[in-house]
Amino acid sequence: MSAGALPGRAPARAAPAGAPTSDALARARGLRLMAFDVDGVLTDGTLYLTDAGAELKAFHALDGLGLKLLQGAGRELARISGRRSNAVAARAAGLGIARLFQGVEDKLAVFERVRGELGFDARACGFMGDDLPDLP
């Protein structure tokens, strides 16, 4: 038996590299609103254009499942995108995400407006982006 191990129990193991800390988990549990950029966050960032000029996007099914799980846990969701896309609107509708904002230049202003409408403290809200326009 290794030092610190209890009889009948395996020794404690260190969390894997990159595993969330207890502080990160506690903060995640306190989230009431989670907003997301779309291109590069809910897609791989590639913009597919047809010869006719139509734009296509690919969404991963597991991201959709994750969003549905957040909704099922009582979290409010929003999508805030700098681009406009019928594909984004269709995917949001298919997932039941009513708060969709497209063609947004000032994402922070939209995020703050949604947060205020819901009456949530800033510490209970998160935004996930992947590029400079996503920074506050």
GROMACS .gro file of N, CA, C and O in nm:
model
  544
    1MET      N    1   0.086  -0.117   0.000
    1MET     CA    2   0.000   0.000   0.000
    1MET      C    3   0.090   0.123   0.000
    1MET      O    4   0.186   0.130   0.075
    2SER      N    5   0.056   0.220  -0.084
    2SER     CA    6   0.138   0.341  -0.091
    2SER      C    7   0.104   0.434   0.025
    2SER      O    8  -0.001   0.423   0.087
    3ALA      N    9   0.196   0.525   0.050
    3ALA     CA   10   0.173   0.622   0.158
    3ALA      C   11   0.048   0.702   0.130
    3ALA      O   12   0.026   0.747   0.019
    4GLY      N   13  -0.034   0.720   0.228
    4GLY     CA   14  -0.155   0.801   0.215
    4GLY      C   15  -0.276   0.725   0.165
    4GLY      O   16  -0.385   0.776   0.161
    5ALA      N   17  -0.259   0.599   0.122
    5ALA     CA   18  -0.372   0.521   0.072
    5ALA      C   19  -0.449   0.464   0.191
    5ALA      O   20  -0.393   0.427   0.292
    6LEU      N   21  -0.579   0.457   0.177
    6LEU     CA   22  -0.664   0.397   0.279
    6LEU      C   23  -0.686   0.251   0.246
    6LEU      O   24  -0.693   0.213   0.129
    7PRO      N   25  -0.697   0.165   0.349
    7PRO     CA   26  -0.722   0.023   0.322
    7PRO      C   27  -0.849   0.006   0.239
    7PRO      O   28  -0.951   0.070   0.264
    8GLY      N   29  -0.840  -0.076   0.136
    8GLY     CA   30  -0.957  -0.105   0.053
    8GLY      C   31  -0.986   0.001  -0.052
    8GLY      O   32  -1.084  -0.011  -0.126
    9ARG      N   33  -0.905   0.105  -0.060
    9ARG     CA   34  -0.927   0.211  -0.159
    9ARG      C   35  -0.801   0.233  -0.239
    9ARG      O   36  -0.691   0.224  -0.186
   10ALA      N   37  -0.818   0.264  -0.363
   10ALA     CA   38  -0.703   0.295  -0.448
   10ALA      C   39  -0.645   0.429  -0.403
   10ALA      O   40  -0.717   0.515  -0.352
   11PRO      N   41  -0.515   0.447  -0.419
   11PRO     CA   42  -0.456   0.576  -0.382
   11PRO      C   43  -0.514   0.688  -0.467
   11PRO      O   44  -0.552   0.667  -0.582
   12ALA      N   45  -0.522   0.807  -0.407
   12ALA     CA   46  -0.573   0.923  -0.480
   12ALA      C   47  -0.479   0.954  -0.595
   12ALA      O   48  -0.358   0.938  -0.584
   13ARG      N   49  -0.537   0.997  -0.706
   13ARG     CA   50  -0.457   1.033  -0.822
   13ARG      C   51  -0.471   1.181  -0.848
   13ARG      O   52  -0.576   1.240  -0.823
   14ALA      N   53  -0.368   1.237  -0.902
   14ALA     CA   54  -0.373   1.379  -0.939
   14ALA      C   55  -0.468   1.394  -1.058
   14ALA      O   56  -0.482   1.304  -1.140
   15ALA      N   57  -0.533   1.509  -1.064
   15ALA     CA   58  -0.621   1.537  -1.176
   15ALA      C   59  -0.540   1.542  -1.305
   15ALA      O   60  -0.425   1.587  -1.304
   16PRO      N   61  -0.596   1.495  -1.415
   16PRO     CA   62  -0.523   1.501  -1.542
   16PRO      C   63  -0.492   1.646  -1.580
   16PRO      O   64  -0.566   1.738  -1.542
   17ALA      N   65  -0.386   1.665  -1.654
   17ALA     CA   66  -0.350   1.800  -1.700
   17ALA      C   67  -0.467   1.859  -1.777
   17ALA      O   68  -0.530   1.793  -1.858
   18GLY      N   69  -0.500   1.982  -1.747
   18GLY     CA   70  -0.610   2.050  -1.814
   18GLY      C   71  -0.746   2.025  -1.751
   18GLY      O   72  -0.846   2.079  -1.796
   19ALA      N   73  -0.753   1.942  -1.648
   19ALA     CA   74  -0.881   1.916  -1.581
   19ALA      C   75  -0.924   2.042  -1.506
   19ALA      O   76  -0.841   2.115  -1.453
   20PRO      N   77  -1.055   2.069  -1.504
   20PRO     CA   78  -1.101   2.188  -1.432
   20PRO      C   79  -1.071   2.181  -1.284
   20PRO      O   80  -1.079   2.074  -1.224
   21THR      N   81  -1.036   2.293  -1.227
   21THR     CA   82  -1.013   2.299  -1.083
   21THR      C   83  -1.147   2.310  -1.012
   21THR      O   84  -1.249   2.339  -1.074
   22SER      N   85  -1.146   2.290  -0.882
   22SER     CA   86  -1.271   2.301  -0.807
   22SER      C   87  -1.327   2.443  -0.816
   22SER      O   88  -1.447   2.462  -0.819
   23ASP      N   89  -1.239   2.544  -0.824
   23ASP     CA   90  -1.285   2.682  -0.839
   23ASP      C   91  -1.356   2.701  -0.972
   23ASP      O   92  -1.461   2.763  -0.980
   24ALA      N   93  -1.297   2.645  -1.080
   24ALA     CA   94  -1.359   2.657  -1.212
   24ALA      C   95  -1.494   2.586  -1.214
   24ALA      O   96  -1.591   2.636  -1.272
   25LEU      N   97  -1.502   2.470  -1.151
   25LEU     CA   98  -1.629   2.398  -1.147
   25LEU      C   99  -1.734   2.475  -1.068
   25LEU      O  100  -1.851   2.482  -1.108
   26ALA      N  101  -1.694   2.535  -0.957
   26ALA     CA  102  -1.788   2.613  -0.877
   26ALA      C  103  -1.839   2.733  -0.956
   26ALA      O  104  -1.958   2.765  -0.953
   27ARG      N  105  -1.750   2.799  -1.029
   27ARG     CA  106  -1.791   2.914  -1.110
   27ARG      C  107  -1.884   2.869  -1.222
   27ARG      O  108  -1.982   2.936  -1.252
   28ALA      N  109  -1.856   2.755  -1.284
   28ALA     CA  110  -1.941   2.704  -1.392
   28ALA      C  111  -2.081   2.671  -1.340
   28ALA      O  112  -2.181   2.698  -1.406
   29ARG      N  113  -2.087   2.614  -1.220
   29ARG     CA  114  -2.219   2.582  -1.162
   29ARG      C  115  -2.302   2.707  -1.136
   29ARG      O  116  -2.423   2.701  -1.134
   30GLY      N  117  -2.235   2.820  -1.114
   30GLY     CA  118  -2.306   2.944  -1.087
   30GLY      C  119  -2.351   3.020  -1.211
   30GLY      O  120  -2.422   3.120  -1.200
   31LEU      N  121  -2.316   2.971  -1.329
   31LEU     CA  122  -2.358   3.039  -1.452
   31LEU      C  123  -2.508   3.029  -1.473
   31LEU      O  124  -2.567   2.922  -1.458
   32ARG      N  125  -2.569   3.139  -1.509
   32ARG     CA  126  -2.712   3.142  -1.542
   32ARG      C  127  -2.732   3.173  -1.690
   32ARG      O  128  -2.832   3.137  -1.748
   33LEU      N  129  -2.636   3.245  -1.750
   33LEU     CA  130  -2.641   3.281  -1.892
   33LEU      C  131  -2.508   3.245  -1.955
   33LEU      O  132  -2.403   3.281  -1.902
   34MET      N  133  -2.512   3.177  -2.068
   34MET     CA  134  -2.392   3.150  -2.145
   34MET      C  135  -2.419   3.192  -2.288
   34MET      O  136  -2.515   3.147  -2.350
   35ALA      N  137  -2.335   3.282  -2.338
   35ALA     CA  138  -2.347   3.331  -2.475
   35ALA      C  139  -2.226   3.286  -2.555
   35ALA      O  140  -2.117   3.268  -2.500
   36PHE      N  141  -2.246   3.268  -2.684
   36PHE     CA  142  -2.141   3.215  -2.771
   36PHE      C  143  -2.131   3.295  -2.899
   36PHE      O  144  -2.234   3.331  -2.959
   37ASP      N  145  -2.008   3.320  -2.942
   37ASP     CA  146  -1.983   3.358  -3.080
   37ASP      C  147  -2.014   3.233  -3.163
   37ASP      O  148  -2.027   3.124  -3.107
   38VAL      N  149  -2.025   3.247  -3.293
   38VAL     CA  150  -2.058   3.131  -3.375
   38VAL      C  151  -1.937   3.082  -3.454
   38VAL      O  152  -1.886   2.973  -3.430
   39ASP      N  153  -1.888   3.162  -3.548
   39ASP     CA  154  -1.779   3.118  -3.635
   39ASP      C  155  -1.651   3.098  -3.554
   39ASP      O  156  -1.602   3.188  -3.488
   40GLY      N  157  -1.601   2.975  -3.557
   40GLY     CA  158  -1.480   2.941  -3.484
   40GLY      C  159  -1.506   2.888  -3.345
   40GLY      O  160  -1.417   2.833  -3.281
   41VAL      N  161  -1.627   2.904  -3.295
   41VAL     CA  162  -1.664   2.852  -3.163
   41VAL      C  163  -1.763   2.737  -3.181
   41VAL      O  164  -1.742   2.628  -3.131
   42LEU      N  165  -1.870   2.761  -3.252
   42LEU     CA  166  -1.970   2.657  -3.278
   42LEU      C  167  -1.955   2.599  -3.419
   42LEU      O  168  -2.035   2.515  -3.460
   43THR      N  169  -1.854   2.646  -3.491
   43THR     CA  170  -1.813   2.587  -3.619
   43THR      C  171  -1.661   2.575  -3.613
   43THR      O  172  -1.598   2.623  -3.520
   44ASP      N  173  -1.603   2.516  -3.716
   44ASP     CA  174  -1.456   2.507  -3.719
   44ASP      C  175  -1.392   2.635  -3.773
   44ASP      O  176  -1.270   2.642  -3.787
   45GLY      N  177  -1.473   2.735  -3.802
   45GLY     CA  178  -1.421   2.863  -3.850
   45GLY      C  179  -1.408   2.873  -4.000
   45GLY      O  180  -1.382   2.980  -4.053
   46THR      N  181  -1.428   2.763  -4.070
   46THR     CA  182  -1.420   2.765  -4.216
   46THR      C  183  -1.549   2.822  -4.274
   46THR      O  184  -1.658   2.788  -4.229
   47LEU      N  185  -1.534   2.911  -4.372
   47LEU     CA  186  -1.650   2.963  -4.444
   47LEU      C  187  -1.651   2.900  -4.583
   47LEU      O  188  -1.561   2.923  -4.664
   48TYR      N  189  -1.752   2.818  -4.609
   48TYR     CA  190  -1.767   2.753  -4.738
   48TYR      C  191  -1.857   2.839  -4.824
   48TYR      O  192  -1.967   2.877  -4.782
   49LEU      N  193  -1.811   2.871  -4.945
   49LEU     CA  194  -1.891   2.951  -5.037
   49LEU      C  195  -1.913   2.870  -5.165
   49LEU      O  196  -1.819   2.814  -5.221
   50THR      N  197  -2.039   2.866  -5.209
   50THR     CA  198  -2.070   2.797  -5.334
   50THR      C  199  -2.041   2.892  -5.451
   50THR      O  200  -2.021   3.012  -5.432
   51ASP      N  201  -2.042   2.839  -5.573
   51ASP     CA  202  -2.023   2.922  -5.691
   51ASP      C  203  -2.131   3.029  -5.702
   51ASP      O  204  -2.107   3.137  -5.755
   52ALA      N  205  -2.248   3.000  -5.647
   52ALA     CA  206  -2.358   3.095  -5.650
   52ALA      C  207  -2.347   3.200  -5.538
   52ALA      O  208  -2.429   3.290  -5.528
   53GLY      N  209  -2.246   3.187  -5.454
   53GLY     CA  210  -2.226   3.283  -5.347
   53GLY      C  211  -2.294   3.248  -5.216
   53GLY      O  212  -2.286   3.324  -5.120
   54ALA      N  213  -2.359   3.132  -5.211
   54ALA     CA  214  -2.423   3.090  -5.087
   54ALA      C  215  -2.316   3.047  -4.987
   54ALA      O  216  -2.214   2.989  -5.024
   55GLU      N  217  -2.339   3.079  -4.861
   55GLU     CA  218  -2.245   3.044  -4.755
   55GLU      C  219  -2.293   2.920  -4.683
   55GLU      O  220  -2.411   2.909  -4.648
   56LEU      N  221  -2.203   2.826  -4.660
   56LEU     CA  222  -2.236   2.703  -4.588
   56LEU      C  223  -2.151   2.696  -4.462
   56LEU      O  224  -2.037   2.742  -4.460
   57LYS      N  225  -2.207   2.639  -4.357
   57LYS     CA  226  -2.135   2.620  -4.230
   57LYS      C  227  -2.159   2.478  -4.182
   57LYS      O  228  -2.264   2.421  -4.206
   58ALA      N  229  -2.062   2.425  -4.111
   58ALA     CA  230  -2.075   2.292  -4.052
   58ALA      C  231  -2.081   2.305  -3.901
   58ALA      O  232  -1.996   2.372  -3.842
   59PHE      N  233  -2.181   2.244  -3.841
   59PHE     CA  234  -2.198   2.244  -3.696
   59PHE      C  235  -2.181   2.101  -3.646
   59PHE      O  236  -2.230   2.007  -3.707
   60HIS      N  237  -2.113   2.083  -3.535
   60HIS     CA  238  -2.092   1.949  -3.481
   60HIS      C  239  -2.210   1.911  -3.392
   60HIS      O  240  -2.255   1.990  -3.309
   61ALA      N  241  -2.258   1.790  -3.410
   61ALA     CA  242  -2.374   1.742  -3.333
   61ALA      C  243  -2.349   1.744  -3.183
   61ALA      O  244  -2.441   1.772  -3.104
   62LEU      N  245  -2.225   1.716  -3.139
   62LEU     CA  246  -2.198   1.714  -2.996
   62LEU      C  247  -2.206   1.853  -2.934
   62LEU      O  248  -2.243   1.868  -2.817
   63ASP      N  249  -2.172   1.958  -3.011
   63ASP     CA  250  -2.192   2.093  -2.960
   63ASP      C  251  -2.341   2.119  -2.937
   63ASP      O  252  -2.379   2.179  -2.837
   64GLY      N  253  -2.423   2.072  -3.030
   64GLY     CA  254  -2.567   2.086  -3.014
   64GLY      C  255  -2.616   2.014  -2.890
   64GLY      O  256  -2.698   2.066  -2.814
   65LEU      N  257  -2.565   1.895  -2.866
   65LEU     CA  258  -2.602   1.820  -2.746
   65LEU      C  259  -2.561   1.897  -2.621
   65LEU      O  260  -2.639   1.909  -2.526
   66GLY      N  261  -2.441   1.952  -2.621
   66GLY     CA  262  -2.396   2.030  -2.506
   66GLY      C  263  -2.485   2.149  -2.479
   66GLY      O  264  -2.518   2.179  -2.363
   67LEU      N  265  -2.528   2.218  -2.585
   67LEU     CA  266  -2.618   2.332  -2.568
   67LEU      C  267  -2.753   2.288  -2.513
   67LEU      O  268  -2.810   2.355  -2.425
   68LYS      N  269  -2.803   2.176  -2.561
   68LYS     CA  270  -2.931   2.123  -2.510
   68LYS      C  271  -2.917   2.083  -2.362
   68LYS      O  272  -3.009   2.104  -2.283
   69LEU      N  273  -2.802   2.028  -2.324
   69LEU     CA  274  -2.779   1.992  -2.184
   69LEU      C  275  -2.776   2.118  -2.096
   69LEU      O  276  -2.831   2.117  -1.985
   70LEU      N  277  -2.713   2.225  -2.146
   70LEU     CA  278  -2.713   2.350  -2.071
   70LEU      C  279  -2.856   2.401  -2.053
   70LEU      O  280  -2.894   2.444  -1.944
   71GLN      N  281  -2.935   2.396  -2.160
   71GLN     CA  282  -3.076   2.439  -2.150
   71GLN      C  283  -3.151   2.353  -2.050
   71GLN      O  284  -3.227   2.404  -1.968
   72GLY      N  285  -3.128   2.224  -2.056
   72GLY     CA  286  -3.196   2.132  -1.965
   72GLY      C  287  -3.158   2.155  -1.819
   72GLY      O  288  -3.235   2.123  -1.729
   73ALA      N  289  -3.041   2.213  -1.799
   73ALA     CA  290  -2.995   2.245  -1.663
   73ALA      C  291  -3.043   2.383  -1.619
   73ALA      O  292  -3.002   2.433  -1.515
   74GLY      N  293  -3.130   2.444  -1.702
   74GLY     CA  294  -3.189   2.573  -1.664
   74GLY      C  295  -3.106   2.695  -1.702
   74GLY      O  296  -3.133   2.805  -1.655
   75ARG      N  297  -3.005   2.676  -1.785
   75ARG     CA  298  -2.922   2.789  -1.826
   75ARG      C  299  -2.984   2.861  -1.945
   75ARG      O  300  -3.041   2.797  -2.033
   76GLU      N  301  -2.971   2.992  -1.946
   76GLU     CA  302  -3.015   3.073  -2.060
   76GLU      C  303  -2.900   3.076  -2.160
   76GLU      O  304  -2.783   3.084  -2.122
   77LEU      N  305  -2.934   3.069  -2.289
   77LEU     CA  306  -2.833   3.068  -2.394
   77LEU      C  307  -2.856   3.182  -2.491
   77LEU      O  308  -2.969   3.224  -2.515
   78ALA      N  309  -2.746   3.231  -2.548
   78ALA     CA  310  -2.753   3.332  -2.653
   78ALA      C  311  -2.640   3.305  -2.751
   78ALA      O  312  -2.535   3.252  -2.714
   79ARG      N  313  -2.664   3.342  -2.876
   79ARG     CA  314  -2.561   3.340  -2.980
   79ARG      C  315  -2.547   3.482  -3.029
   79ARG      O  316  -2.647   3.546  -3.065
   80ILE      N  317  -2.423   3.529  -3.032
   80ILE     CA  318  -2.395   3.666  -3.075
   80ILE      C  319  -2.287   3.658  -3.182
   80ILE      O  320  -2.173   3.622  -3.152
   81SER      N  321  -2.323   3.690  -3.306
   81SER     CA  322  -2.231   3.674  -3.418
   81SER      C  323  -2.212   3.804  -3.495
   81SER      O  324  -2.307   3.881  -3.512
   82GLY      N  325  -2.092   3.825  -3.542
   82GLY     CA  326  -2.064   3.941  -3.624
   82GLY      C  327  -2.112   3.925  -3.767
   82GLY      O  328  -2.127   4.022  -3.840
   83ARG      N  329  -2.138   3.803  -3.808
   83ARG     CA  330  -2.184   3.775  -3.945
   83ARG      C  331  -2.332   3.741  -3.942
   83ARG      O  332  -2.389   3.711  -3.838
   84ARG      N  333  -2.393   3.744  -4.060
   84ARG     CA  334  -2.532   3.702  -4.077
   84ARG      C  335  -2.534   3.575  -4.160
   84ARG      O  336  -2.462   3.565  -4.258
   85SER      N  337  -2.615   3.480  -4.118
   85SER     CA  338  -2.620   3.353  -4.189
   85SER      C  339  -2.754   3.285  -4.165
   85SER      O  340  -2.797   3.270  -4.051
   86ASN      N  341  -2.817   3.242  -4.275
   86ASN     CA  342  -2.941   3.165  -4.261
   86ASN      C  343  -2.914   3.031  -4.193
   86ASN      O  344  -2.998   2.980  -4.120
   87ALA      N  345  -2.794   2.974  -4.216
   87ALA     CA  346  -2.760   2.846  -4.154
   87ALA      C  347  -2.753   2.861  -4.002
   87ALA      O  348  -2.799   2.773  -3.928
   88VAL      N  349  -2.700   2.971  -3.954
   88VAL     CA  350  -2.692   2.995  -3.809
   88VAL      C  351  -2.832   3.009  -3.751
   88VAL      O  352  -2.862   2.955  -3.645
   89ALA      N  353  -2.918   3.081  -3.821
   89ALA     CA  354  -3.056   3.098  -3.775
   89ALA      C  355  -3.129   2.964  -3.770
   89ALA      O  356  -3.200   2.935  -3.673
   90ALA      N  357  -3.108   2.882  -3.873
   90ALA     CA  358  -3.174   2.751  -3.876
   90ALA      C  359  -3.124   2.661  -3.764
   90ALA      O  360  -3.202   2.592  -3.698
   91ARG      N  361  -2.993   2.663  -3.739
   91ARG     CA  362  -2.938   2.578  -3.633
   91ARG      C  363  -2.986   2.625  -3.495
   91ARG      O  364  -3.021   2.543  -3.410
   92ALA      N  365  -2.989   2.755  -3.474
   92ALA     CA  366  -3.038   2.809  -3.346
   92ALA      C  367  -3.185   2.769  -3.327
   92ALA      O  368  -3.223   2.727  -3.217
   93ALA      N  369  -3.266   2.783  -3.431
   93ALA     CA  370  -3.407   2.747  -3.420
   93ALA      C  371  -3.422   2.598  -3.390
   93ALA      O  372  -3.504   2.559  -3.306
   94GLY      N  373  -3.341   2.516  -3.456
   94GLY     CA  374  -3.347   2.371  -3.434
   94GLY      C  375  -3.311   2.332  -3.292
   94GLY      O  376  -3.358   2.229  -3.242
   95LEU      N  377  -3.228   2.412  -3.228
   95LEU     CA  378  -3.187   2.385  -3.089
   95LEU      C  379  -3.274   2.458  -2.987
   95LEU      O  380  -3.254   2.444  -2.867
   96GLY      N  381  -3.369   2.539  -3.036
   96GLY     CA  382  -3.456   2.612  -2.944
   96GLY      C  383  -3.387   2.731  -2.878
   96GLY      O  384  -3.424   2.771  -2.768
   97ILE      N  385  -3.288   2.789  -2.946
   97ILE     CA  386  -3.218   2.904  -2.892
   97ILE      C  387  -3.283   3.030  -2.950
   97ILE      O  388  -3.265   3.063  -3.067
   98ALA      N  389  -3.359   3.099  -2.867
   98ALA     CA  390  -3.435   3.216  -2.913
   98ALA      C  391  -3.349   3.341  -2.920
   98ALA      O  392  -3.375   3.430  -3.002
   99ARG      N  393  -3.250   3.350  -2.836
   99ARG     CA  394  -3.166   3.472  -2.832
   99ARG      C  395  -3.053   3.460  -2.933
   99ARG      O  396  -2.944   3.414  -2.901
  100LEU      N  397  -3.081   3.502  -3.055
  100LEU     CA  398  -2.984   3.499  -3.163
  100LEU      C  399  -2.967   3.641  -3.215
  100LEU      O  400  -3.063   3.707  -3.252
  101PHE      N  401  -2.843   3.687  -3.215
  101PHE     CA  402  -2.810   3.822  -3.260
  101PHE      C  403  -2.703   3.808  -3.367
  101PHE      O  404  -2.594   3.757  -3.340
  102GLN      N  405  -2.734   3.853  -3.489
  102GLN     CA  406  -2.642   3.842  -3.601
  102GLN      C  407  -2.609   3.980  -3.656
  102GLN      O  408  -2.685   4.074  -3.641
  103GLY      N  409  -2.494   3.990  -3.722
  103GLY     CA  410  -2.450   4.117  -3.778
  103GLY      C  411  -2.413   4.217  -3.670
  103GLY      O  412  -2.426   4.338  -3.689
  104VAL      N  413  -2.365   4.168  -3.557
  104VAL     CA  414  -2.337   4.251  -3.441
  104VAL      C  415  -2.193   4.304  -3.447
  104VAL      O  416  -2.100   4.225  -3.461
  105GLU      N  417  -2.177   4.433  -3.435
  105GLU     CA  418  -2.042   4.492  -3.430
  105GLU      C  419  -1.993   4.503  -3.286
  105GLU      O  420  -1.876   4.481  -3.259
  106ASP      N  421  -2.081   4.536  -3.194
  106ASP     CA  422  -2.044   4.552  -3.053
  106ASP      C  423  -2.106   4.439  -2.972
  106ASP      O  424  -2.215   4.452  -2.916
  107LYS      N  425  -2.035   4.328  -2.966
  107LYS     CA  426  -2.088   4.209  -2.899
  107LYS      C  427  -2.105   4.231  -2.749
  107LYS      O  428  -2.200   4.180  -2.689
  108LEU      N  429  -2.016   4.307  -2.689
  108LEU     CA  430  -2.027   4.334  -2.546
  108LEU      C  431  -2.156   4.409  -2.514
  108LEU      O  432  -2.225   4.376  -2.417
  109ALA      N  433  -2.193   4.506  -2.597
  109ALA     CA  434  -2.316   4.582  -2.573
  109ALA      C  435  -2.438   4.491  -2.579
  109ALA      O  436  -2.529   4.501  -2.496
  110VAL      N  437  -2.441   4.400  -2.676
  110VAL     CA  438  -2.553   4.306  -2.688
  110VAL      C  439  -2.555   4.212  -2.568
  110VAL      O  440  -2.660   4.186  -2.508
  111PHE      N  441  -2.438   4.161  -2.531
  111PHE     CA  442  -2.428   4.072  -2.415
  111PHE      C  443  -2.478   4.142  -2.289
  111PHE      O  444  -2.557   4.085  -2.213
  112GLU      N  445  -2.436   4.265  -2.267
  112GLU     CA  446  -2.479   4.340  -2.149
  112GLU      C  447  -2.629   4.367  -2.151
  112GLU      O  448  -2.695   4.363  -2.048
  113ARG      N  449  -2.683   4.392  -2.269
  113ARG     CA  450  -2.828   4.414  -2.280
  113ARG      C  451  -2.905   4.287  -2.242
  113ARG      O  452  -3.002   4.293  -2.165
  114VAL      N  453  -2.862   4.174  -2.293
  114VAL     CA  454  -2.928   4.047  -2.261
  114VAL      C  455  -2.916   4.019  -2.111
  114VAL      O  456  -3.014   3.983  -2.045
  115ARG      N  457  -2.796   4.036  -2.058
  115ARG     CA  458  -2.774   4.014  -1.914
  115ARG      C  459  -2.866   4.103  -1.831
  115ARG      O  460  -2.929   4.057  -1.735
  116GLY      N  461  -2.877   4.229  -1.870
  116GLY     CA  462  -2.964   4.322  -1.798
  116GLY      C  463  -3.111   4.285  -1.807
  116GLY      O  464  -3.184   4.293  -1.708
  117GLU      N  465  -3.154   4.245  -1.927
  117GLU     CA  466  -3.294   4.203  -1.944
  117GLU      C  467  -3.328   4.084  -1.857
  117GLU      O  468  -3.439   4.073  -1.805
  118LEU      N  469  -3.232   3.994  -1.840
  118LEU     CA  470  -3.255   3.876  -1.757
  118LEU      C  471  -3.234   3.905  -1.608
  118LEU      O  472  -3.272   3.825  -1.523
  119GLY      N  473  -3.170   4.017  -1.577
  119GLY     CA  474  -3.146   4.055  -1.438
  119GLY      C  475  -3.037   3.974  -1.370
  119GLY      O  476  -3.038   3.957  -1.249
  120PHE      N  477  -2.939   3.926  -1.449
  120PHE     CA  478  -2.832   3.844  -1.393
  120PHE      C  479  -2.711   3.929  -1.359
  120PHE      O  480  -2.673   4.019  -1.434
  121ASP      N  481  -2.647   3.898  -1.248
  121ASP     CA  482  -2.520   3.958  -1.210
  121ASP      C  483  -2.414   3.913  -1.311
  121ASP      O  484  -2.420   3.801  -1.363
  122ALA      N  485  -2.318   4.000  -1.338
  122ALA     CA  486  -2.214   3.968  -1.436
  122ALA      C  487  -2.138   3.840  -1.401
  122ALA      O  488  -2.095   3.766  -1.490
  123ARG      N  489  -2.122   3.811  -1.272
  123ARG     CA  490  -2.049   3.691  -1.231
  123ARG      C  491  -2.125   3.564  -1.264
  123ARG      O  492  -2.068   3.455  -1.260
  124ALA      N  493  -2.253   3.575  -1.298
  124ALA     CA  494  -2.334   3.458  -1.332
  124ALA      C  495  -2.348   3.441  -1.483
  124ALA      O  496  -2.433   3.366  -1.530
  125CYS      N  497  -2.263   3.512  -1.558
  125CYS     CA  498  -2.274   3.511  -1.704
  125CYS      C  499  -2.139   3.484  -1.767
  125CYS      O  500  -2.035   3.524  -1.715
  126GLY      N  501  -2.142   3.415  -1.882
  126GLY     CA  502  -2.019   3.386  -1.954
  126GLY      C  503  -2.037   3.407  -2.102
  126GLY      O  504  -2.150   3.404  -2.154
  127PHE      N  505  -1.926   3.432  -2.169
  127PHE     CA  506  -1.925   3.445  -2.315
  127PHE      C  507  -1.804   3.370  -2.368
  127PHE      O  508  -1.694   3.381  -2.313
  128MET      N  509  -1.824   3.293  -2.474
  128MET     CA  510  -1.715   3.219  -2.536
  128MET      C  511  -1.694   3.270  -2.678
  128MET      O  512  -1.787   3.268  -2.759
  129GLY      N  513  -1.575   3.319  -2.702
  129GLY     CA  514  -1.539   3.368  -2.835
  129GLY      C  515  -1.402   3.315  -2.872
  129GLY      O  516  -1.336   3.246  -2.794
  130ASP      N  517  -1.358   3.348  -2.994
  130ASP     CA  518  -1.229   3.296  -3.040
  130ASP      C  519  -1.143   3.397  -3.114
  130ASP      O  520  -1.040   3.361  -3.169
  131ASP      N  521  -1.183   3.524  -3.115
  131ASP     CA  522  -1.112   3.619  -3.199
  131ASP      C  523  -1.115   3.758  -3.137
  131ASP      O  524  -1.190   3.783  -3.042
  132LEU      N  525  -1.037   3.849  -3.190
  132LEU     CA  526  -1.029   3.983  -3.134
  132LEU      C  527  -1.164   4.054  -3.121
  132LEU      O  528  -1.190   4.119  -3.020
  133PRO      N  529  -1.255   4.043  -3.218
  133PRO     CA  530  -1.385   4.111  -3.201
  133PRO      C  531  -1.468   4.056  -3.084
  133PRO      O  532  -1.565   4.116  -3.044
  134ASP      N  533  -1.426   3.943  -3.029
  134ASP     CA  534  -1.498   3.883  -2.917
  134ASP      C  535  -1.450   3.935  -2.782
  134ASP      O  536  -1.511   3.906  -2.678
  135LEU      N  537  -1.341   4.010  -2.781
  135LEU     CA  538  -1.290   4.064  -2.655
  135LEU      C  539  -1.371   4.186  -2.612
  135LEU      O  540  -1.417   4.263  -2.696
  136PRO      N  541  -1.387   4.205  -2.480
  136PRO     CA  542  -1.462   4.323  -2.435
  136PRO      C  543  -1.385   4.452  -2.459
  136PRO      O  544  -1.268   4.455  -2.474
   0.00000   0.00000   0.00000
